[in-house]
Amino acid sequence: MDKFNNPLDLAQISSTPSNPASGYLRIYAKSNGLFYGLDASGKETLLSADTFVIPFIIDGGGSVITTGSKGGIYIPFGYTFIEWTMASIDPLTISGSIVMDLWTDSYANFPPTVADTITASAKPTISSSTKGQSSTLTGWTINQAAGRWLYANVDSVTSLKLVALNLKCIKV
């Protein structure tokens, strides 16, 4: 016998539903298998997930950061990218620009190269500012299998000497 007399089944949907009436929260599951809540104003909130952040610190050693690969990390479990946040963390740098690319490949194919890019044209970017952030990952290969290397590559940069790139992910 089920522990619940009246189980609630949630259908997985591929897009955000319409907003509920004022004072209500609409709970739903997207086709990515995650649960969300939507309020009357249209604010969507992730309700359940094992989130974590992959940090990269890109340091020019007191000079403007150079282009090229800045190293990587091996991640032994599967995950999904949900957001990136990047900022100049050098207190002496007012603003600048940087475009980052992310490369990922299997352990067997180590190391990743530009051919293994996962960001398409929506690369993490700071443009004449001190920070940037986005959860719109258009064209990204957001779902990553277990046992892959993730590398950060600087495509272009002006003025910035010390930058933090944080990749918010969900463990799957």
Coordinates of C-alpha atoms in Angstrom, one line a residue:
M1 CA 0.0 0.0 0.0
D2 CA 1.2 3.5 -0.9
K3 CA 2.1 5.8 2.0
F4 CA 0.0 8.5 0.3
N5 CA -3.7 8.0 -0.2
N6 CA -3.8 10.7 -2.9
P7 CA -0.4 11.0 -4.6
L8 CA 0.2 14.1 -6.8
D9 CA 1.7 13.5 -10.2
L10 CA 3.5 16.4 -11.8
A11 CA 3.7 16.4 -15.6
Q12 CA 7.1 17.5 -17.0
I13 CA 6.7 20.6 -19.3
S14 CA 9.2 22.1 -21.6
S15 CA 8.5 25.8 -20.9
T16 CA 7.3 28.0 -18.1
P17 CA 3.5 27.9 -17.5
S18 CA 1.3 31.0 -17.3
N19 CA 1.4 33.0 -14.0
P20 CA -0.9 32.0 -11.3
A21 CA -3.4 34.3 -9.7
S22 CA -2.2 36.8 -7.1
G23 CA -1.5 35.1 -3.7
Y24 CA -0.8 31.7 -5.3
L25 CA 2.4 29.8 -6.3
R26 CA 2.3 27.4 -9.3
I27 CA 4.6 24.4 -8.7
Y28 CA 5.7 22.4 -11.8
A29 CA 8.4 20.2 -13.2
K30 CA 10.3 21.1 -16.3
S31 CA 11.5 18.5 -18.8
N32 CA 15.0 18.9 -17.2
G33 CA 13.6 17.0 -14.2
L34 CA 13.8 20.0 -11.8
F35 CA 11.0 21.5 -9.7
Y36 CA 10.1 25.2 -9.9
G37 CA 7.7 27.6 -8.3
L38 CA 6.1 30.5 -10.2
D39 CA 4.5 33.5 -8.5
A40 CA 1.9 35.9 -9.8
S41 CA 4.6 38.4 -10.9
G42 CA 6.2 35.8 -13.1
K43 CA 9.2 35.1 -10.9
E44 CA 10.4 31.6 -11.4
T45 CA 12.3 29.9 -8.4
L46 CA 14.2 26.6 -8.5
L47 CA 12.7 24.6 -5.6
S48 CA 14.9 21.5 -5.4
A49 CA 18.4 20.9 -6.5
D50 CA 21.8 20.0 -5.3
T51 CA 23.5 23.2 -6.5
F52 CA 27.2 24.0 -6.4
V53 CA 29.6 26.6 -7.9
I54 CA 32.7 25.9 -10.0
P55 CA 35.1 28.8 -9.4
F56 CA 37.8 30.0 -11.7
I57 CA 40.2 32.8 -10.7
I58 CA 42.0 34.4 -13.7
D59 CA 45.0 36.3 -12.5
G60 CA 47.2 38.5 -14.6
G61 CA 49.8 38.7 -11.9
G62 CA 49.5 42.5 -11.6
S63 CA 49.3 43.0 -15.4
V64 CA 46.3 42.8 -17.7
I65 CA 45.2 39.2 -18.1
T66 CA 46.5 37.5 -21.3
T67 CA 44.4 35.4 -23.7
G68 CA 44.5 31.7 -23.8
S69 CA 43.7 28.7 -21.6
K70 CA 43.8 29.4 -17.9
G71 CA 43.6 25.8 -16.6
G72 CA 40.9 23.4 -15.7
I73 CA 39.2 21.1 -13.3
Y74 CA 38.2 17.4 -13.5
I75 CA 34.6 16.8 -12.4
P76 CA 33.8 13.2 -11.5
F77 CA 30.0 13.5 -11.5
G78 CA 27.3 14.7 -14.0
Y79 CA 26.0 18.3 -13.8
T80 CA 24.0 20.9 -15.6
F81 CA 25.1 24.6 -16.0
I82 CA 22.4 27.0 -14.9
E83 CA 24.1 30.4 -14.6
W84 CA 27.5 32.2 -14.8
T85 CA 28.6 35.2 -12.8
M86 CA 31.9 37.0 -13.5
A87 CA 33.5 40.1 -11.8
S88 CA 36.7 42.0 -11.7
I89 CA 38.0 41.3 -8.1
D90 CA 41.0 43.6 -8.4
P91 CA 40.1 46.7 -6.2
L92 CA 42.3 48.9 -8.4
T93 CA 40.6 48.1 -11.7
I94 CA 37.5 50.3 -12.3
S95 CA 36.2 48.5 -15.4
G96 CA 37.2 46.6 -18.5
S97 CA 36.1 43.8 -20.8
I98 CA 36.7 40.1 -21.0
V99 CA 35.2 37.2 -23.0
M100 CA 35.6 33.7 -21.6
D101 CA 35.1 30.4 -23.3
L102 CA 34.5 27.0 -21.7
W103 CA 35.9 23.8 -23.0
T104 CA 34.9 20.3 -21.8
D105 CA 36.1 16.9 -22.8
S106 CA 36.3 13.3 -21.4
Y107 CA 39.2 12.0 -19.4
A108 CA 40.2 9.8 -22.4
N109 CA 40.4 12.9 -24.7
F110 CA 42.3 15.1 -22.3
P111 CA 43.0 18.0 -22.6
P112 CA 40.0 19.9 -23.9
T113 CA 40.6 22.3 -26.9
V114 CA 38.7 25.1 -28.6
A115 CA 37.0 22.3 -30.7
D116 CA 35.4 21.2 -27.4
T117 CA 33.7 24.6 -26.7
I118 CA 30.3 24.4 -24.9
T119 CA 29.3 28.1 -24.9
A120 CA 28.3 28.7 -28.6
S121 CA 28.0 32.5 -29.0
A122 CA 26.7 33.2 -25.5
K123 CA 30.1 33.3 -23.8
P124 CA 30.6 34.7 -20.3
T125 CA 31.4 38.4 -20.8
I126 CA 32.1 41.6 -19.0
S127 CA 31.7 44.5 -21.4
S128 CA 33.1 47.9 -20.3
S129 CA 32.1 47.1 -16.7
T130 CA 33.2 45.4 -13.5
K131 CA 30.8 42.5 -13.6
G132 CA 28.5 40.3 -15.7
Q133 CA 25.9 37.5 -15.1
S134 CA 23.5 35.4 -17.1
S135 CA 21.2 32.4 -16.7
T136 CA 20.4 32.6 -20.4
L137 CA 22.7 29.9 -21.8
T138 CA 21.5 29.9 -25.4
G139 CA 23.4 27.3 -27.5
W140 CA 25.4 26.0 -24.5
T141 CA 25.9 22.3 -24.0
I142 CA 24.5 22.6 -20.5
N143 CA 24.3 18.9 -19.6
Q144 CA 27.6 17.4 -18.8
A145 CA 28.3 13.7 -18.2
A146 CA 30.4 12.4 -15.3
G147 CA 34.2 12.2 -15.6
R148 CA 34.9 15.3 -17.8
W149 CA 37.5 18.0 -17.7
L150 CA 36.3 21.7 -17.7
Y151 CA 38.7 24.4 -18.9
A152 CA 38.4 28.2 -18.9
N153 CA 39.9 30.1 -21.8
V154 CA 40.2 33.9 -22.2
D155 CA 39.2 34.8 -25.8
S156 CA 39.8 38.6 -25.4
V157 CA 40.4 41.1 -22.6
T158 CA 41.1 44.8 -22.0
S159 CA 42.2 46.5 -18.7
L160 CA 41.2 43.6 -16.3
K161 CA 43.9 42.2 -14.1
L162 CA 42.1 39.8 -11.8
V163 CA 38.7 38.2 -12.5
A164 CA 36.5 35.6 -10.8
L165 CA 34.3 33.4 -13.0
N166 CA 31.7 31.4 -11.0
L167 CA 29.6 28.7 -12.8
K168 CA 26.5 27.8 -10.9
C169 CA 25.5 24.2 -11.6
I170 CA 23.2 21.4 -10.5
K171 CA 24.6 18.0 -9.7
V172 CA 22.7 15.3 -11.6

